[in-house]
Amino acid sequence: MKMIKKFYKHHWQDLHFIRRLEWNIIYKWLNPKINEVICDMGCGEGFYSYKLAKKGCKLYGIDLDKRAIGSALKFFRHFNNHFELGNAEALPYKSNFFDKAFSICTLEHIRNDQKALKEVFRVLKKGGIFVLSVDSSSYGTTSKIKELDKKRYSTLRFYQIKDLEEKLKKANFKIENTKFILNSPISAFFYRLAIKLNFKLPSTILFPLSYPLSKISDRLFGKKDKGIIL
């Protein structure tokens, strides 16, 4: 059972179609290099820090969730990772410390998102790269689904592209690329299903179907100016 639990902790997010679609783009744009120092803001259980550490990067993960940080330390501390409990609105790192930073659907849960963005800019070196994804829900969702998302996952807001761009610019970031995912009928269907299920196992079981169909659907029929995740 311990081996099964360890395998699940190490791989479930790679077998969740939403996280895989997000990660494909984040990894491509982050373009991590060996020995780069990278911040994972809102690291959760540390899965993506672990993936980058295996590539030879030095990762610093931070999250407010004590249970998640405990899990990260338990399963991934043997890699080149540094996890700690902390607030994104006051990152416990020196200025100009990181080569790059990333955040996967975290900003919408932070009370003062503008302050968090300014903190990321502060800890990045000049010319550093920050890649993030946020909940948008500007396509394929209903008010009921949005309320369910807010209630279950403590989502404080959903971002329109203009709003996010303004906040990034106020934090002194220069925007190079934006992209929506889950922006077609099939991917939106699987997203609604995942929200209703509310736990990981069914999503991983559906992965062989949901991932390729969502990827193809988004590529062929995806909206350019809206989607569930930005």
Short mmCIF file of C-alpha atoms in Angstrom, two decimals:
data_model
loop_
_atom_site.label_atom_id
_atom_site.label_comp_id
_atom_site.label_asym_id
_atom_site.label_seq_id
_atom_site.Cartn_x
_atom_site.Cartn_y
_atom_site.Cartn_z
CA MET A 1 0.00 0.00 0.00
CA LYS A 2 2.86 2.40 0.76
CA MET A 3 4.30 1.88 -2.72
CA ILE A 4 0.88 2.52 -4.31
CA LYS A 5 0.42 5.68 -2.24
CA LYS A 6 3.90 6.89 -3.18
CA PHE A 7 3.27 6.24 -6.87
CA TYR A 8 -0.06 8.08 -6.71
CA LYS A 9 1.52 11.08 -4.98
CA HIS A 10 4.28 11.20 -7.57
CA HIS A 11 2.08 10.86 -10.64
CA TRP A 12 -1.59 11.75 -10.11
CA GLN A 13 -1.21 15.33 -11.34
CA ASP A 14 0.39 14.07 -14.54
CA LEU A 15 -2.72 11.91 -14.98
CA HIS A 16 -5.17 14.78 -14.47
CA PHE A 17 -6.05 16.25 -17.85
CA ILE A 18 -6.40 19.84 -16.59
CA ARG A 19 -3.03 19.88 -14.86
CA ARG A 20 -1.32 18.18 -17.81
CA LEU A 21 -2.69 20.74 -20.26
CA GLU A 22 -1.58 23.58 -17.96
CA TRP A 23 1.85 22.12 -17.35
CA ASN A 24 2.58 21.56 -21.05
CA ILE A 25 2.36 25.31 -21.70
CA ILE A 26 3.99 26.44 -18.45
CA TYR A 27 6.96 24.14 -18.98
CA LYS A 28 7.39 25.26 -22.59
CA TRP A 29 7.33 28.97 -21.71
CA LEU A 30 9.40 28.56 -18.54
CA ASN A 31 12.07 26.72 -20.53
CA PRO A 32 13.99 25.56 -17.43
CA LYS A 33 17.74 25.08 -17.58
CA ILE A 34 20.11 23.04 -15.39
CA ASN A 35 21.14 24.85 -12.19
CA GLU A 36 18.55 27.61 -12.55
CA VAL A 37 16.98 28.74 -9.29
CA ILE A 38 13.19 28.70 -9.60
CA CYS A 39 10.31 29.71 -7.32
CA ASP A 40 7.11 27.66 -7.25
CA MET A 41 4.54 30.06 -5.79
CA GLY A 42 1.65 28.06 -4.40
CA CYS A 43 3.53 24.79 -4.71
CA GLY A 44 0.86 22.65 -3.03
CA GLU A 45 2.22 19.16 -2.51
CA GLY A 46 5.34 19.95 -4.51
CA PHE A 47 4.74 17.82 -7.59
CA TYR A 48 5.91 20.35 -10.17
CA SER A 49 8.87 21.42 -8.09
CA TYR A 50 9.81 17.75 -8.06
CA LYS A 51 9.52 17.51 -11.85
CA LEU A 52 11.80 20.51 -12.36
CA ALA A 53 14.27 19.38 -9.70
CA LYS A 54 14.66 16.12 -11.62
CA LYS A 55 15.73 18.24 -14.60
CA GLY A 56 18.58 19.72 -12.55
CA CYS A 57 16.96 22.95 -11.33
CA LYS A 58 17.01 24.22 -7.76
CA LEU A 59 13.44 24.71 -6.55
CA TYR A 60 11.95 26.77 -3.75
CA GLY A 61 8.30 25.98 -3.12
CA ILE A 62 6.05 28.03 -0.88
CA ASP A 63 2.43 27.54 0.15
CA LEU A 64 0.02 28.56 2.91
CA ASP A 65 -1.39 25.04 3.25
CA LYS A 66 0.38 23.33 6.14
CA ARG A 67 -0.88 19.89 5.13
CA ALA A 68 0.33 20.33 1.54
CA ILE A 69 3.78 21.48 2.64
CA GLY A 70 3.96 18.50 5.01
CA SER A 71 3.20 16.19 2.09
CA ALA A 72 5.80 17.92 -0.10
CA LEU A 73 8.46 17.48 2.57
CA LYS A 74 7.50 13.84 3.03
CA PHE A 75 7.54 12.78 -0.60
CA PHE A 76 9.91 15.15 -2.37
CA ARG A 77 12.50 16.44 0.13
CA HIS A 78 15.15 14.03 -1.17
CA PHE A 79 15.35 16.00 -4.41
CA ASN A 80 16.79 19.47 -4.94
CA ASN A 81 13.72 21.10 -3.39
CA HIS A 82 13.22 23.57 -0.56
CA PHE A 83 9.67 23.75 0.76
CA GLU A 84 8.31 26.11 3.38
CA LEU A 85 5.10 27.45 4.78
CA GLY A 86 4.62 31.06 3.75
CA ASN A 87 2.52 33.81 2.25
CA ALA A 88 2.89 34.90 -1.37
CA GLU A 89 2.10 38.46 -0.29
CA ALA A 90 5.40 38.53 1.63
CA LEU A 91 7.79 36.06 0.01
CA PRO A 92 10.61 35.08 2.43
CA TYR A 93 13.35 35.45 -0.17
CA LYS A 94 15.94 38.09 -0.98
CA SER A 95 15.40 40.46 -3.89
CA ASN A 96 16.89 39.37 -7.24
CA PHE A 97 17.20 35.79 -6.00
CA PHE A 98 15.42 33.70 -8.65
CA ASP A 99 16.15 33.09 -12.30
CA LYS A 100 12.53 32.15 -12.95
CA ALA A 101 9.21 31.65 -11.18
CA PHE A 102 5.93 29.94 -11.93
CA SER A 103 2.50 29.58 -10.38
CA ILE A 104 -0.25 27.13 -11.28
CA CYS A 105 -3.77 28.40 -10.54
CA THR A 106 -2.77 30.11 -7.29
CA LEU A 107 -3.30 33.84 -7.81
CA GLU A 108 -7.10 33.56 -7.70
CA HIS A 109 -6.84 32.26 -4.12
CA ILE A 110 -4.65 35.09 -2.81
CA ARG A 111 -6.45 37.95 -1.09
CA ASN A 112 -4.07 40.70 -2.27
CA ASP A 113 -3.12 39.40 -5.69
CA GLN A 114 -1.47 42.67 -6.72
CA LYS A 115 0.89 42.54 -3.77
CA ALA A 116 1.77 38.92 -4.57
CA LEU A 117 2.66 39.84 -8.15
CA LYS A 118 4.88 42.67 -6.94
CA GLU A 119 6.61 40.23 -4.60
CA VAL A 120 7.32 37.84 -7.47
CA PHE A 121 8.81 40.69 -9.48
CA ARG A 122 10.96 41.70 -6.50
CA VAL A 123 12.52 38.26 -6.00
CA LEU A 124 13.21 37.72 -9.71
CA LYS A 125 16.54 38.69 -11.21
CA LYS A 126 16.55 41.33 -13.92
CA GLY A 127 15.24 39.70 -17.07
CA GLY A 128 13.75 36.82 -15.09
CA ILE A 129 10.74 34.91 -16.38
CA PHE A 130 7.43 34.40 -14.59
CA VAL A 131 4.83 31.99 -16.01
CA LEU A 132 1.44 31.56 -14.39
CA SER A 133 -2.00 30.12 -14.96
CA VAL A 134 -5.21 31.46 -13.42
CA ASP A 135 -8.88 30.56 -13.38
CA SER A 136 -10.81 32.54 -15.96
CA SER A 137 -14.09 30.66 -16.44
CA SER A 138 -14.87 32.95 -19.38
CA TYR A 139 -16.04 30.02 -21.48
CA GLY A 140 -18.06 26.85 -21.01
CA THR A 141 -19.06 27.30 -17.37
CA THR A 142 -22.28 28.23 -15.62
CA SER A 143 -22.90 30.38 -12.56
CA LYS A 144 -23.59 27.17 -10.64
CA ILE A 145 -20.20 25.71 -11.62
CA LYS A 146 -18.47 28.96 -10.66
CA GLU A 147 -20.13 28.99 -7.25
CA LEU A 148 -19.18 25.33 -6.74
CA ASP A 149 -15.58 26.19 -7.63
CA LYS A 150 -15.54 29.11 -5.18
CA LYS A 151 -17.04 27.05 -2.38
CA ARG A 152 -14.92 23.94 -2.77
CA TYR A 153 -11.58 25.50 -3.64
CA SER A 154 -11.81 28.92 -1.93
CA THR A 155 -11.54 30.74 -5.25
CA LEU A 156 -11.80 34.48 -4.66
CA ARG A 157 -12.01 35.69 -8.25
CA PHE A 158 -11.94 34.75 -11.93
CA TYR A 159 -9.72 36.70 -14.32
CA GLN A 160 -10.51 38.27 -17.64
CA ILE A 161 -7.44 38.70 -19.82
CA LYS A 162 -7.56 42.50 -19.63
CA ASP A 163 -7.71 42.43 -15.82
CA LEU A 164 -4.72 40.10 -15.51
CA GLU A 165 -2.66 42.07 -18.00
CA GLU A 166 -3.30 45.30 -16.08
CA LYS A 167 -2.25 43.71 -12.79
CA LEU A 168 0.93 42.28 -14.31
CA LYS A 169 1.84 45.64 -15.84
CA LYS A 170 1.28 47.38 -12.49
CA ALA A 171 3.74 44.92 -11.00
CA ASN A 172 6.27 45.96 -13.69
CA PHE A 173 6.06 42.79 -15.76
CA LYS A 174 6.33 42.86 -19.52
CA ILE A 175 3.82 40.45 -21.06
CA GLU A 176 5.19 38.24 -23.81
CA ASN A 177 2.55 35.53 -24.29
CA THR A 178 -1.02 34.74 -23.25
CA LYS A 179 -3.11 31.69 -24.04
CA PHE A 180 -6.42 30.16 -22.99
CA ILE A 181 -6.95 26.45 -22.46
CA LEU A 182 -10.13 24.45 -21.88
CA ASN A 183 -11.74 26.70 -24.46
CA SER A 184 -13.70 24.23 -26.59
CA PRO A 185 -16.91 22.19 -26.07
CA ILE A 186 -15.22 18.86 -25.25
CA SER A 187 -12.62 20.22 -22.82
CA ALA A 188 -15.30 22.36 -21.11
CA PHE A 189 -17.45 19.24 -20.68
CA PHE A 190 -14.65 17.31 -19.00
CA TYR A 191 -13.86 20.33 -16.79
CA ARG A 192 -17.45 20.54 -15.55
CA LEU A 193 -17.37 16.81 -14.88
CA ALA A 194 -14.13 17.12 -12.89
CA ILE A 195 -15.60 19.93 -10.75
CA LYS A 196 -18.73 17.90 -10.02
CA LEU A 197 -16.72 14.79 -9.07
CA ASN A 198 -14.67 16.85 -6.59
CA PHE A 199 -11.91 14.31 -6.05
CA LYS A 200 -8.83 13.05 -7.85
CA LEU A 201 -9.36 9.37 -8.62
CA PRO A 202 -12.19 9.63 -11.21
CA SER A 203 -10.22 12.31 -13.06
CA THR A 204 -7.16 10.08 -13.30
CA ILE A 205 -9.30 7.15 -14.48
CA LEU A 206 -10.80 9.33 -17.22
CA PHE A 207 -7.37 10.66 -18.28
CA PRO A 208 -6.88 8.34 -21.31
CA LEU A 209 -10.08 9.81 -22.74
CA SER A 210 -10.25 13.35 -21.36
CA TYR A 211 -6.67 14.43 -22.12
CA PRO A 212 -6.32 13.60 -25.83
CA LEU A 213 -9.88 14.63 -26.67
CA SER A 214 -9.54 17.95 -24.81
CA LYS A 215 -6.18 18.67 -26.43
CA ILE A 216 -7.51 17.96 -29.95
CA SER A 217 -10.74 19.86 -29.31
CA ASP A 218 -8.93 22.95 -28.03
CA ARG A 219 -6.56 22.89 -31.01
CA LEU A 220 -9.32 22.57 -33.60
CA PHE A 221 -12.24 24.41 -32.05
CA GLY A 222 -10.77 26.47 -29.21
CA LYS A 223 -11.74 30.11 -28.73
CA LYS A 224 -8.82 32.52 -28.93
CA ASP A 225 -10.18 35.17 -26.56
CA LYS A 226 -11.71 33.13 -23.74
CA GLY A 227 -11.45 29.85 -21.87
CA ILE A 228 -11.69 28.23 -18.46
CA ILE A 229 -8.00 28.71 -17.66
CA LEU A 230 -5.75 31.57 -18.77
#
